[in-house]
Short mmCIF file of C-alpha atoms and ligand atoms in Angstrom, two decimals:
data_model
loop_
_atom_site.label_atom_id
_atom_site.label_comp_id
_atom_site.label_asym_id
_atom_site.label_seq_id
_atom_site.Cartn_x
_atom_site.Cartn_y
_atom_site.Cartn_z
CA MET F 1 1.70 19.13 -21.55
CA GLY F 2 2.90 22.57 -20.43
CA HIS F 3 2.33 22.32 -16.69
CA GLU F 4 3.35 25.13 -14.34
CA ILE F 5 6.05 24.13 -11.87
CA LYS F 6 4.42 24.59 -8.50
CA LYS F 7 6.62 25.18 -5.46
CA TYR F 8 5.04 23.31 -2.59
CA LYS F 9 5.36 23.78 1.15
CA MET F 10 4.73 21.05 3.68
CA LEU F 11 2.36 21.00 6.64
CA ILE F 12 3.78 21.24 10.17
CA GLY F 13 1.72 22.43 13.13
CA GLY F 14 -1.04 23.84 10.92
CA GLU F 15 1.39 26.01 8.90
CA PHE F 16 2.66 25.49 5.37
CA VAL F 17 6.43 25.73 5.69
CA ASN F 18 9.71 25.18 3.87
CA ALA F 19 12.36 22.77 5.16
CA ALA F 20 14.35 24.29 8.04
CA SER F 21 17.48 24.01 5.88
CA GLY F 22 15.74 25.72 2.93
CA LYS F 23 16.63 22.70 0.75
CA THR F 24 14.27 21.61 -1.99
CA ARG F 25 13.88 18.67 -4.37
CA GLU F 26 12.64 18.60 -7.94
CA ILE F 27 9.84 16.13 -8.64
CA CYS F 28 10.17 14.74 -12.16
CA ASP F 29 7.61 13.22 -14.49
CA PRO F 30 8.72 9.59 -15.00
CA GLY F 31 7.09 9.69 -18.43
CA ASN F 32 9.45 12.30 -19.88
CA GLY F 33 11.91 13.42 -17.21
CA LYS F 34 10.50 16.96 -17.01
CA VAL F 35 10.38 18.77 -13.67
CA VAL F 36 6.74 19.06 -12.55
CA ALA F 37 7.06 20.53 -9.04
CA ILE F 38 9.47 21.53 -6.31
CA VAL F 39 9.00 20.33 -2.74
CA PRO F 40 10.82 20.90 0.57
CA GLU F 41 13.63 18.43 1.25
CA SER F 42 13.42 17.83 4.98
CA SER F 43 15.93 16.52 7.43
CA LYS F 44 15.93 15.57 11.11
CA ALA F 45 15.09 19.11 12.28
CA ASP F 46 11.82 19.07 10.32
CA ILE F 47 10.83 15.61 11.55
CA ASP F 48 11.58 16.74 15.12
CA ALA F 49 9.41 19.86 14.63
CA ALA F 50 6.54 17.83 13.16
CA VAL F 51 6.70 15.21 15.93
CA SER F 52 6.72 17.90 18.59
CA GLN F 53 3.63 19.51 17.02
CA ALA F 54 1.86 16.15 16.81
CA ARG F 55 2.86 15.41 20.41
CA ALA F 56 1.50 18.74 21.65
CA ALA F 57 -1.70 18.32 19.62
CA PHE F 58 -2.25 14.88 21.12
CA ASP F 59 -1.27 15.69 24.72
CA HIS F 60 -2.74 19.18 25.09
CA GLY F 61 -4.68 20.13 21.95
CA PRO F 62 -8.42 20.18 21.29
CA TRP F 63 -8.29 16.86 19.41
CA ARG F 64 -8.60 14.76 22.59
CA GLN F 65 -11.81 16.61 23.38
CA THR F 66 -13.20 16.31 19.86
CA SER F 67 -16.04 13.78 19.96
CA ALA F 68 -16.04 10.73 17.73
CA LEU F 69 -19.05 12.21 15.95
CA ASP F 70 -17.15 15.40 15.16
CA ARG F 71 -14.02 13.50 14.10
CA GLY F 72 -16.24 11.57 11.73
CA LYS F 73 -17.75 14.76 10.33
CA LEU F 74 -14.27 16.15 9.66
CA LEU F 75 -13.29 12.98 7.79
CA PHE F 76 -16.44 13.23 5.67
CA LYS F 77 -15.33 16.78 4.79
CA ILE F 78 -11.91 15.49 3.74
CA ALA F 79 -13.63 12.95 1.47
CA ASP F 80 -15.68 15.77 -0.06
CA GLY F 81 -12.50 17.85 -0.53
CA ILE F 82 -10.80 14.96 -2.32
CA ARG F 83 -13.79 14.53 -4.65
CA ALA F 84 -13.90 18.27 -5.37
CA ARG F 85 -10.26 18.16 -6.50
CA ALA F 86 -10.30 14.65 -7.94
CA ALA F 87 -9.31 15.64 -11.48
CA LYS F 88 -6.27 17.60 -10.32
CA LEU F 89 -5.21 14.92 -7.84
CA ALA F 90 -5.44 12.22 -10.50
CA GLU F 91 -3.32 14.29 -12.87
CA LEU F 92 -0.70 14.91 -10.18
CA GLU F 93 -0.56 11.20 -9.46
CA VAL F 94 0.14 10.50 -13.14
CA LEU F 95 2.76 13.25 -13.31
CA SER F 96 4.74 11.94 -10.36
CA CYS F 97 4.34 8.18 -10.36
CA GLY F 98 3.52 7.48 -13.98
CA LYS F 99 0.37 5.36 -13.82
CA PRO F 100 -2.29 5.74 -16.55
CA LEU F 101 -4.92 8.39 -15.81
CA ALA F 102 -7.81 5.92 -15.55
CA GLU F 103 -5.95 4.03 -12.83
CA ALA F 104 -5.12 7.29 -11.01
CA GLU F 105 -8.78 8.36 -11.18
CA TYR F 106 -9.77 5.05 -9.64
CA ASP F 107 -7.20 5.51 -6.84
CA ILE F 108 -8.41 9.02 -6.00
CA ALA F 109 -12.06 7.93 -5.90
CA ASP F 110 -11.08 5.04 -3.65
CA ALA F 111 -9.09 7.38 -1.38
CA ALA F 112 -12.25 9.47 -0.85
CA ASN F 113 -14.20 6.26 -0.15
CA CYS F 114 -11.56 5.26 2.40
CA PHE F 115 -12.00 8.54 4.31
CA GLU F 116 -15.77 8.00 4.23
CA PHE F 117 -15.48 4.43 5.46
CA TYR F 118 -13.44 5.55 8.48
CA ALA F 119 -15.59 8.67 8.97
CA GLY F 120 -18.46 6.27 9.61
CA MET F 121 -16.23 4.06 11.79
CA ALA F 122 -15.33 6.88 14.19
CA THR F 123 -18.61 6.48 16.09
CA LYS F 124 -18.42 2.69 16.07
CA ILE F 125 -15.29 2.28 18.16
CA HIS F 126 -16.90 0.40 21.00
CA GLY F 127 -15.73 -1.00 24.28
CA GLU F 128 -16.88 -4.24 25.87
CA THR F 129 -18.21 -5.31 29.23
CA MET F 130 -16.61 -8.42 30.68
CA GLN F 131 -17.94 -11.04 33.05
CA VAL F 132 -15.32 -11.34 35.78
CA PRO F 133 -15.33 -13.66 38.80
CA ALA F 134 -15.74 -10.91 41.41
CA ASN F 135 -18.18 -8.33 42.62
CA SER F 136 -16.88 -5.93 40.05
CA LEU F 137 -18.01 -4.14 36.98
CA SER F 138 -15.26 -4.56 34.45
CA PHE F 139 -15.15 -3.05 31.01
CA VAL F 140 -12.77 -2.31 28.20
CA VAL F 141 -12.39 1.02 26.45
CA ARG F 142 -10.45 1.64 23.26
CA GLU F 143 -8.29 4.76 23.12
CA PRO F 144 -6.00 6.32 20.53
CA ILE F 145 -2.34 5.25 20.68
CA GLY F 146 -0.96 8.79 20.45
CA VAL F 147 1.48 10.14 17.88
CA CYS F 148 1.63 7.95 14.76
CA GLY F 149 4.53 8.08 12.33
CA GLN F 150 3.36 6.96 8.87
CA ILE F 151 5.62 6.15 5.93
CA VAL F 152 4.09 5.79 2.50
CA PRO F 153 5.56 4.37 -0.75
CA TRP F 154 5.52 5.68 -4.29
CA ASN F 155 3.29 3.18 -6.09
CA PHE F 156 -0.13 4.31 -4.75
CA PRO F 157 0.77 7.63 -3.12
CA MET F 158 -2.71 9.04 -2.47
CA LEU F 159 -4.33 5.71 -1.66
CA MET F 160 -1.63 4.64 0.79
CA THR F 161 -1.73 8.09 2.42
CA SER F 162 -5.48 7.67 2.90
CA TRP F 163 -5.17 4.12 4.23
CA LYS F 164 -2.81 5.53 6.87
CA LEU F 165 -4.43 8.84 7.83
CA ALA F 166 -8.14 7.95 7.78
CA PRO F 167 -8.16 5.19 10.43
CA ALA F 168 -5.57 6.97 12.58
CA LEU F 169 -7.69 10.14 12.70
CA ALA F 170 -10.97 8.27 13.15
CA ALA F 171 -9.39 6.66 16.23
CA GLY F 172 -8.29 10.06 17.59
CA ASN F 173 -4.52 9.89 17.01
CA THR F 174 -2.25 12.63 15.70
CA CYS F 175 0.02 11.93 12.73
CA VAL F 176 3.32 12.70 11.08
CA LEU F 177 3.18 11.31 7.56
CA LYS F 178 6.13 11.02 5.20
CA PRO F 179 5.33 10.31 1.57
CA SER F 180 7.97 8.88 -0.74
CA GLU F 181 10.46 11.50 -1.89
CA LEU F 182 9.57 10.51 -5.47
CA THR F 183 5.80 11.06 -5.22
CA PRO F 184 4.86 13.58 -2.49
CA LEU F 185 2.53 15.81 -4.53
CA THR F 186 -0.91 14.37 -3.81
CA ALA F 187 -0.08 14.13 -0.08
CA LEU F 188 0.78 17.84 -0.13
CA ASP F 189 -2.46 18.68 -1.91
CA LEU F 190 -4.27 16.54 0.63
CA ALA F 191 -2.61 18.66 3.35
CA GLU F 192 -4.47 21.68 1.94
CA ILE F 193 -7.74 19.72 1.94
CA ILE F 194 -7.13 18.66 5.54
CA VAL F 195 -6.58 22.25 6.68
CA GLU F 196 -9.64 23.45 4.75
CA ALA F 197 -11.74 20.72 6.38
CA GLY F 198 -10.88 22.17 9.79
CA ILE F 199 -8.67 19.48 11.32
CA PRO F 200 -6.96 21.27 14.26
CA ALA F 201 -3.34 22.42 13.88
CA GLY F 202 -0.73 19.77 14.62
CA VAL F 203 -3.12 16.82 14.26
CA VAL F 204 -1.84 16.04 10.76
CA ASN F 205 1.72 16.92 9.75
CA ILE F 206 3.01 16.02 6.30
CA VAL F 207 6.77 16.16 5.90
CA THR F 208 8.55 15.57 2.60
CA GLY F 209 12.04 14.13 2.48
CA PRO F 210 14.08 11.01 1.86
CA GLY F 211 13.86 7.61 3.59
CA PRO F 212 17.38 7.79 5.02
CA GLY F 213 17.46 11.09 6.95
CA CYS F 214 13.69 11.45 7.47
CA GLY F 215 11.91 8.08 7.41
CA ASP F 216 14.53 6.49 9.63
CA VAL F 217 14.39 9.45 12.06
CA LEU F 218 10.62 9.10 12.29
CA SER F 219 10.85 5.31 12.85
CA ALA F 220 13.37 5.77 15.66
CA HIS F 221 11.82 8.88 17.22
CA PRO F 222 11.33 8.50 20.99
CA GLN F 223 8.23 10.76 20.97
CA VAL F 224 6.42 8.66 18.36
CA ASP F 225 4.12 5.98 19.82
CA LYS F 226 3.39 4.01 16.68
CA ILE F 227 4.95 3.60 13.26
CA ALA F 228 2.98 2.39 10.24
CA PHE F 229 5.00 1.56 7.14
CA THR F 230 4.26 0.41 3.61
CA GLY F 231 7.18 -0.41 1.35
CA GLY F 232 9.86 -2.97 0.62
CA THR F 233 10.52 -5.87 3.00
CA ASN F 234 14.14 -4.88 3.62
CA THR F 235 13.18 -1.31 4.51
CA GLY F 236 10.41 -2.75 6.72
CA ARG F 237 13.06 -4.71 8.60
CA GLN F 238 14.99 -1.46 9.21
CA VAL F 239 11.83 0.33 10.36
CA MET F 240 11.06 -2.46 12.81
CA ALA F 241 14.62 -2.40 14.17
CA ALA F 242 14.54 1.41 14.51
CA ALA F 243 11.27 1.18 16.43
CA THR F 244 12.78 -0.92 19.21
CA GLY F 245 14.32 2.11 21.01
CA ASN F 246 11.03 3.08 22.65
CA LEU F 247 9.26 -0.16 21.67
CA LYS F 248 6.73 1.72 19.60
CA LYS F 249 3.85 -0.21 18.07
CA VAL F 250 4.69 -1.29 14.51
CA SER F 251 2.51 -2.18 11.57
CA LEU F 252 4.09 -3.20 8.29
CA GLU F 253 2.67 -3.74 4.82
CA LEU F 254 5.52 -5.19 2.78
CA GLY F 255 6.30 -6.96 -0.44
CA GLY F 256 4.97 -10.04 -2.14
CA LYS F 257 5.76 -12.65 -4.78
CA ASN F 258 2.19 -13.57 -5.30
CA PRO F 259 1.00 -16.75 -7.03
CA ASN F 260 -1.90 -16.52 -9.46
CA ILE F 261 -2.98 -20.14 -9.99
CA VAL F 262 -4.92 -21.17 -13.10
CA PHE F 263 -6.47 -24.64 -13.20
CA ALA F 264 -7.45 -26.31 -16.46
CA ASP F 265 -11.16 -26.05 -15.52
CA ALA F 266 -11.00 -22.23 -15.22
CA ASP F 267 -13.06 -19.93 -17.43
CA PHE F 268 -10.25 -19.54 -19.96
CA GLU F 269 -10.91 -16.01 -21.24
CA ALA F 270 -11.56 -14.61 -17.77
CA ALA F 271 -8.36 -16.20 -16.46
CA VAL F 272 -6.29 -14.79 -19.35
CA ASP F 273 -7.59 -11.30 -18.60
CA GLY F 274 -7.06 -11.81 -14.88
CA ALA F 275 -3.49 -13.03 -15.37
CA LEU F 276 -2.56 -9.98 -17.47
CA PHE F 277 -4.32 -7.50 -15.20
CA GLY F 278 -2.81 -9.15 -12.12
CA ALA F 279 0.68 -8.80 -13.51
CA PHE F 280 0.60 -5.51 -15.42
CA ALA F 281 -1.83 -3.15 -13.66
CA ASN F 282 0.10 -0.12 -12.34
CA GLN F 283 3.12 -1.31 -14.40
CA GLY F 284 3.40 -4.28 -12.04
CA GLU F 285 4.47 -1.86 -9.29
CA VAL F 286 2.00 -3.42 -6.88
CA CYS F 287 2.81 -5.32 -3.70
CA SER F 288 -0.01 -7.76 -4.49
CA ALA F 289 0.86 -8.17 -8.20
CA GLY F 290 0.24 -11.69 -9.50
CA SER F 291 3.86 -11.93 -10.61
CA ARG F 292 4.04 -15.74 -10.51
CA LEU F 293 1.53 -17.29 -12.85
CA LEU F 294 1.09 -20.96 -12.05
CA VAL F 295 -0.69 -22.65 -14.97
CA ASP F 296 -1.96 -26.21 -15.23
CA ARG F 297 0.29 -27.92 -17.77
CA LYS F 298 -2.78 -29.21 -19.64
CA ILE F 299 -3.61 -25.65 -20.80
CA HIS F 300 -0.21 -24.00 -20.32
CA LYS F 301 0.89 -23.50 -23.93
CA LYS F 302 -2.54 -22.38 -25.10
CA PHE F 303 -2.75 -20.00 -22.15
CA VAL F 304 0.60 -18.33 -22.88
CA GLU F 305 -0.39 -17.95 -26.56
CA ALA F 306 -3.70 -16.32 -25.54
CA MET F 307 -1.86 -13.86 -23.29
CA LEU F 308 0.61 -13.01 -26.05
CA LYS F 309 -2.28 -12.22 -28.42
CA LYS F 310 -3.49 -9.58 -25.95
CA ILE F 311 -0.13 -7.97 -25.21
CA PRO F 312 -0.43 -5.49 -28.15
CA ASN F 313 -3.56 -4.11 -26.43
CA ILE F 314 -1.38 -2.88 -23.56
CA LYS F 315 -0.57 0.49 -25.05
CA LEU F 316 2.57 1.95 -23.49
CA GLY F 317 2.83 5.71 -23.11
CA HIS F 318 2.55 8.78 -20.94
CA GLY F 319 -0.25 8.26 -18.44
CA LEU F 320 -2.10 11.40 -19.54
CA GLU F 321 -2.32 10.25 -23.17
CA GLU F 322 -5.60 8.85 -24.43
CA GLY F 323 -5.82 5.07 -24.49
CA VAL F 324 -2.59 4.38 -22.60
CA LYS F 325 -2.78 1.18 -20.58
CA MET F 326 0.71 1.12 -19.10
CA GLY F 327 2.86 4.02 -17.98
CA PRO F 328 6.56 4.36 -17.17
CA LEU F 329 8.24 2.93 -14.09
CA VAL F 330 8.65 5.37 -11.23
CA SER F 331 12.35 6.20 -11.72
CA ARG F 332 15.33 5.46 -13.93
CA GLN F 333 16.98 3.68 -11.03
CA HIS F 334 13.95 1.43 -10.58
CA LEU F 335 13.77 0.74 -14.34
CA GLU F 336 17.40 -0.39 -14.24
CA LYS F 337 16.68 -2.63 -11.25
CA VAL F 338 13.81 -4.28 -13.14
CA GLU F 339 16.01 -4.68 -16.24
CA GLY F 340 18.50 -6.45 -13.98
CA TYR F 341 15.81 -9.04 -13.23
CA VAL F 342 15.09 -9.46 -16.95
CA ALA F 343 18.81 -10.17 -17.51
CA ALA F 344 18.76 -12.65 -14.59
CA GLY F 345 15.74 -14.45 -16.08
CA ILE F 346 17.50 -14.81 -19.45
CA SER F 347 20.77 -15.98 -17.92
CA GLU F 348 19.01 -18.55 -15.72
CA GLY F 349 17.37 -20.07 -18.81
CA ALA F 350 13.77 -18.85 -18.59
CA LYS F 351 12.12 -18.37 -21.99
CA LEU F 352 11.50 -14.68 -22.76
CA VAL F 353 8.31 -14.69 -24.85
CA CYS F 354 7.65 -10.95 -24.99
CA GLY F 355 9.03 -7.61 -23.90
CA GLY F 356 12.15 -7.43 -21.80
CA LYS F 357 13.30 -4.20 -23.40
CA ARG F 358 12.60 -0.49 -23.54
CA PRO F 359 10.17 0.46 -26.34
CA SER F 360 11.73 1.49 -29.66
CA ASP F 361 9.37 4.50 -30.01
CA ALA F 362 11.66 7.56 -29.83
CA ALA F 363 8.88 9.60 -28.21
CA LEU F 364 9.19 7.40 -25.13
CA ALA F 365 12.99 7.47 -24.85
CA LYS F 366 13.09 10.03 -22.05
CA GLY F 367 10.59 8.11 -19.92
CA ASN F 368 11.30 5.04 -17.77
CA PHE F 369 9.36 2.66 -20.00
CA LEU F 370 9.69 -1.10 -20.18
CA GLU F 371 7.58 -3.30 -22.43
CA PRO F 372 5.25 -5.76 -20.70
CA THR F 373 7.43 -8.81 -20.23
CA ILE F 374 6.54 -12.49 -19.95
CA PHE F 375 8.94 -15.29 -19.13
CA ASP F 376 7.69 -18.81 -19.80
CA ASP F 377 9.01 -22.12 -18.46
CA VAL F 378 10.20 -20.50 -15.28
CA THR F 379 11.22 -22.89 -12.52
CA PRO F 380 10.48 -22.13 -8.86
CA ALA F 381 14.18 -21.87 -7.98
CA MET F 382 14.92 -19.06 -10.44
CA LYS F 383 15.54 -15.56 -9.11
CA ILE F 384 12.62 -14.18 -11.15
CA ALA F 385 10.35 -16.68 -9.40
CA ARG F 386 11.61 -15.84 -5.92
CA GLU F 387 12.32 -12.12 -5.64
CA GLU F 388 9.87 -9.23 -5.82
CA ILE F 389 10.57 -7.47 -9.13
CA PHE F 390 7.96 -4.71 -8.78
CA GLY F 391 7.71 -4.10 -12.49
CA PRO F 392 5.89 -5.44 -15.57
CA VAL F 393 7.55 -8.86 -15.53
CA LEU F 394 5.45 -12.03 -15.34
CA SER F 395 6.96 -15.43 -14.59
CA VAL F 396 4.92 -18.38 -15.90
CA ILE F 397 5.43 -21.66 -14.03
CA PRO F 398 3.60 -24.79 -15.26
CA PHE F 399 2.34 -27.36 -12.73
CA ASP F 400 0.87 -30.87 -12.97
CA THR F 401 -1.23 -31.39 -9.84
CA GLU F 402 -3.19 -29.37 -7.31
CA GLU F 403 -0.74 -30.43 -4.58
CA GLU F 404 2.20 -29.22 -6.66
CA ALA F 405 0.49 -25.87 -7.32
CA ILE F 406 -0.05 -25.35 -3.58
CA GLN F 407 3.52 -26.36 -2.80
CA ILE F 408 4.98 -23.91 -5.37
CA ALA F 409 2.57 -21.15 -4.29
CA ASN F 410 3.65 -21.39 -0.65
CA ASP F 411 7.35 -21.85 -1.40
CA THR F 412 8.23 -18.20 -0.73
CA GLU F 413 9.29 -16.01 2.17
CA TYR F 414 6.33 -13.77 1.32
CA GLY F 415 2.63 -14.29 2.07
CA LEU F 416 0.68 -11.33 0.82
CA ALA F 417 -1.85 -12.31 -1.87
CA ALA F 418 -2.87 -15.11 -4.24
CA GLY F 419 -5.39 -15.79 -6.98
CA VAL F 420 -7.12 -19.08 -7.83
CA TRP F 421 -8.97 -19.64 -11.11
CA SER F 422 -11.30 -22.65 -11.31
CA THR F 423 -14.98 -23.29 -12.04
CA ASN F 424 -14.91 -25.96 -9.33
CA ILE F 425 -15.64 -23.91 -6.19
CA ASN F 426 -14.79 -26.84 -3.93
CA ARG F 427 -11.33 -27.02 -5.43
CA ALA F 428 -10.87 -23.25 -5.28
CA LEU F 429 -11.81 -23.15 -1.59
CA ARG F 430 -9.66 -26.22 -0.86
CA VAL F 431 -6.66 -24.46 -2.39
CA VAL F 432 -7.39 -21.16 -0.64
CA ARG F 433 -7.47 -23.02 2.69
CA GLU F 434 -3.90 -24.21 2.06
CA LEU F 435 -2.47 -20.87 0.92
CA ARG F 436 -0.30 -19.10 3.50
CA CYS F 437 -1.22 -15.51 2.66
CA GLY F 438 -3.50 -12.72 3.84
CA ILE F 439 -5.44 -11.82 0.69
CA THR F 440 -6.99 -14.33 -1.72
CA TRP F 441 -9.07 -13.93 -4.82
CA ILE F 442 -11.13 -16.61 -6.56
CA ASN F 443 -11.85 -16.07 -10.28
CA THR F 444 -10.66 -12.46 -10.07
CA TYR F 445 -7.47 -10.59 -9.27
CA HIS F 446 -6.75 -7.31 -7.49
CA PRO F 447 -10.12 -5.97 -6.31
CA THR F 448 -9.45 -4.28 -2.97
CA PHE F 449 -12.25 -3.18 -0.70
CA ASN F 450 -12.04 -0.58 2.06
CA GLU F 451 -14.27 -2.92 4.07
CA MET F 452 -11.84 -5.87 3.94
CA PRO F 453 -8.55 -6.34 5.85
CA TRP F 454 -5.34 -5.87 3.86
CA GLY F 455 -2.02 -7.36 4.91
CA GLY F 456 0.28 -10.31 4.74
CA TYR F 457 1.47 -13.52 6.40
CA LYS F 458 5.18 -14.30 6.81
CA GLN F 459 7.58 -11.58 5.60
CA SER F 460 4.83 -9.65 3.81
CA GLY F 461 4.09 -7.73 6.95
CA SER F 462 2.59 -7.46 10.35
CA GLY F 463 -0.92 -6.26 11.20
CA ARG F 464 -3.76 -5.33 8.86
CA GLU F 465 -4.96 -2.15 7.23
CA LEU F 466 -8.51 -1.38 6.08
CA GLY F 467 -11.82 -2.67 7.33
CA LEU F 468 -12.66 -3.07 10.99
CA TYR F 469 -9.20 -4.60 11.48
CA GLY F 470 -7.48 -1.45 10.22
CA ILE F 471 -8.78 0.69 13.06
CA GLU F 472 -7.52 -1.76 15.68
CA ALA F 473 -3.99 -0.94 14.56
CA TYR F 474 -4.53 2.62 15.82
CA LEU F 475 -6.14 1.81 19.17
CA GLU F 476 -4.92 0.95 22.63
CA VAL F 477 -7.06 -1.22 24.90
CA LYS F 478 -7.69 -0.15 28.49
CA GLN F 479 -9.45 -2.19 31.13
CA VAL F 480 -11.48 -0.44 33.81
CA ASN F 481 -12.49 -2.32 36.97
CA ILE F 482 -15.00 -0.90 39.43
CA ASN F 483 -15.31 -2.52 42.82
CA LEU F 484 -19.01 -2.96 43.62
CA ASP F 485 -18.34 -4.40 47.07
CA GLU F 486 -18.60 -1.68 49.65
CA ALA F 487 -16.86 -3.64 52.42
CA PRO F 488 -13.04 -3.46 52.86
CA ILE F 489 -11.25 -6.49 51.41
CA ALA F 490 -9.79 -7.21 54.89
CA TRP F 491 -6.64 -8.90 53.52
CA TYR F 492 -4.35 -7.48 56.27
P1 LIG T 1 11.24 1.60 0.19
O1 LIG T 1 10.69 0.51 1.02
O2 LIG T 1 12.63 2.03 0.47
O3 LIG T 1 10.28 2.89 0.25
C1 LIG T 1 9.03 2.96 0.93
C2 LIG T 1 8.98 4.17 1.84
O4 LIG T 1 9.96 4.02 2.87
C3 LIG T 1 9.32 5.49 1.15
O5 LIG T 1 8.57 6.55 1.74
C4 LIG T 1 10.78 5.64 1.48
O6 LIG T 1 11.19 6.96 1.40
C5 LIG T 1 10.81 5.15 2.90
N1 LIG T 1 12.12 4.73 3.38
C6 LIG T 1 13.22 4.38 2.68
N2 LIG T 1 14.23 4.03 3.50
C7 LIG T 1 13.76 4.17 4.76
C8 LIG T 1 14.31 3.96 6.05
N3 LIG T 1 15.55 3.53 6.22
N4 LIG T 1 13.54 4.18 7.13
C9 LIG T 1 12.28 4.60 7.00
N5 LIG T 1 11.71 4.83 5.81
C10 LIG T 1 12.42 4.61 4.69
O7 LIG T 1 11.09 1.18 -1.29
P2 LIG T 1 11.99 1.56 -2.56
O8 LIG T 1 11.44 2.77 -3.14
O9 LIG T 1 13.45 1.58 -2.25
O10 LIG T 1 11.72 0.30 -3.45
C11 LIG T 1 12.47 -0.89 -3.21
C12 LIG T 1 11.61 -2.10 -3.37
O11 LIG T 1 10.65 -2.14 -2.32
C13 LIG T 1 10.79 -2.10 -4.64
O12 LIG T 1 11.54 -2.54 -5.73
C14 LIG T 1 9.70 -3.04 -4.25
O13 LIG T 1 10.15 -4.35 -4.41
C15 LIG T 1 9.48 -2.73 -2.79
N6 LIG T 1 8.33 -1.82 -2.55
C16 LIG T 1 7.18 -2.36 -2.06
C17 LIG T 1 6.10 -1.56 -1.87
C18 LIG T 1 4.82 -2.13 -1.35
O14 LIG T 1 3.75 -1.57 -1.60
N7 LIG T 1 4.85 -3.21 -0.61
C19 LIG T 1 6.09 -0.13 -2.19
C20 LIG T 1 7.38 0.36 -2.64
C21 LIG T 1 8.44 -0.49 -2.81
P3 LIG T 1 11.84 7.49 0.02
O15 LIG T 1 11.05 6.92 -1.11
O16 LIG T 1 11.64 8.94 0.19
O17 LIG T 1 13.25 7.02 0.05
#
């Protein structure tokens, strides 16, 4: 894999530029530690420059005068640009965040679909006419919020970038987007696509740099009207606190400790597949990962055995290698954090039934690999059942009754996603009704549709992305009242 080391610039005010300080950062392949690209390492001065460009583009630029139809056409062009470069984008995603190529290809295709979904939405942002108790014509118009700061994590870099930019642009906002310092490459390639599509200068600015020093500056910036963040719950708390200075609008997509509940009447084979895919897709580095597997005690032992039989099919390796089903974790630091959870599971008495260690294959030693790991007989109080691990570690918790399953499922500070497996649709719907979370799947796990709202209850976030709901997060609401009575009101 002899890839050239590309030196990237970032996009500020329609120009591709270096960081003001001239500092750079090496982006490393988590599969082997090799440097794959060099990107600008920004600081406050670059965020300030990007925000001022986005501000000017919103307040005085041509974007405000660009019709919804034309905004939509530009977004369709971005989707076409993504498709034209899909193979390269997928490869870059593998080289920076580690996921297997097939998963990266899926993400890139879905990113193009997301731009198309919101391209179509641009002309469907409607107002409403209200019946008011007066001789007045009153209506509501929806307008863009203004300058949007957008902070994106490392687990789905291109997809999360698209979920942020597409609705914001469809609604007529301008944006300053900061990808994760670990995985900025596809966002920088997207910057080229955005310029080629003809988006006016300053409307989209993509700034690369660290969370502390860039992300926090963006969250606190007095000239930013809205901040949209996807990442860990603790960082989300900091973003929300930083946003209070100018009371900017905040939307947060945060972590999860999601229950995947298997009843004894489930389609057994489908549920086994769904449990493994829910836990191990994208190395388990997924906010909606089904990391707590709640299994009816009547089938529990048989179910764990069936999962173990399939574990050898999860081929570990570099994401660009043929047949690989699980890549490395994003960084050495993150691998060590996940290993810390494995140690906690063992010391708290959970039964490690597979994995828990780095692979013995010497060819993988330089990558951040961890074998797919299953703990059985986990109790709800254990750390591995409570905290988001964000790696390939599945905690199996047996239950005896439907009520107990619901109680365990909801016994968490999070409320992002949940799965229910049962051939009894009445039971499945009854359980879904009780679950305190924003995304639920019945007899499946993980499918995510651009058309459907994505987001969490409780400490899994605030607001929704995607679907018709996702555009609301980028719109202000203005009421307009027209007096139809020609006589003076004669109050004084
Ligand atoms: P973070 O939440 O820190 O990272 C997400 C994004 O926020 C990145 O762009 C990061 O930048 C940025 N960021 C970091 N600190 C700040 C800050 N103070 N203000 C504004 N932006 C900031 O996640 P980590 O990478 O540290 O991972 C920690 C844990 O968070 C994971 O183990 C996992 O549990 C969870 N997580 C959840 C995600 C989700 O999809 N819900 C995604 C990623 C992580 P940079 O990376 O450049 O530091």
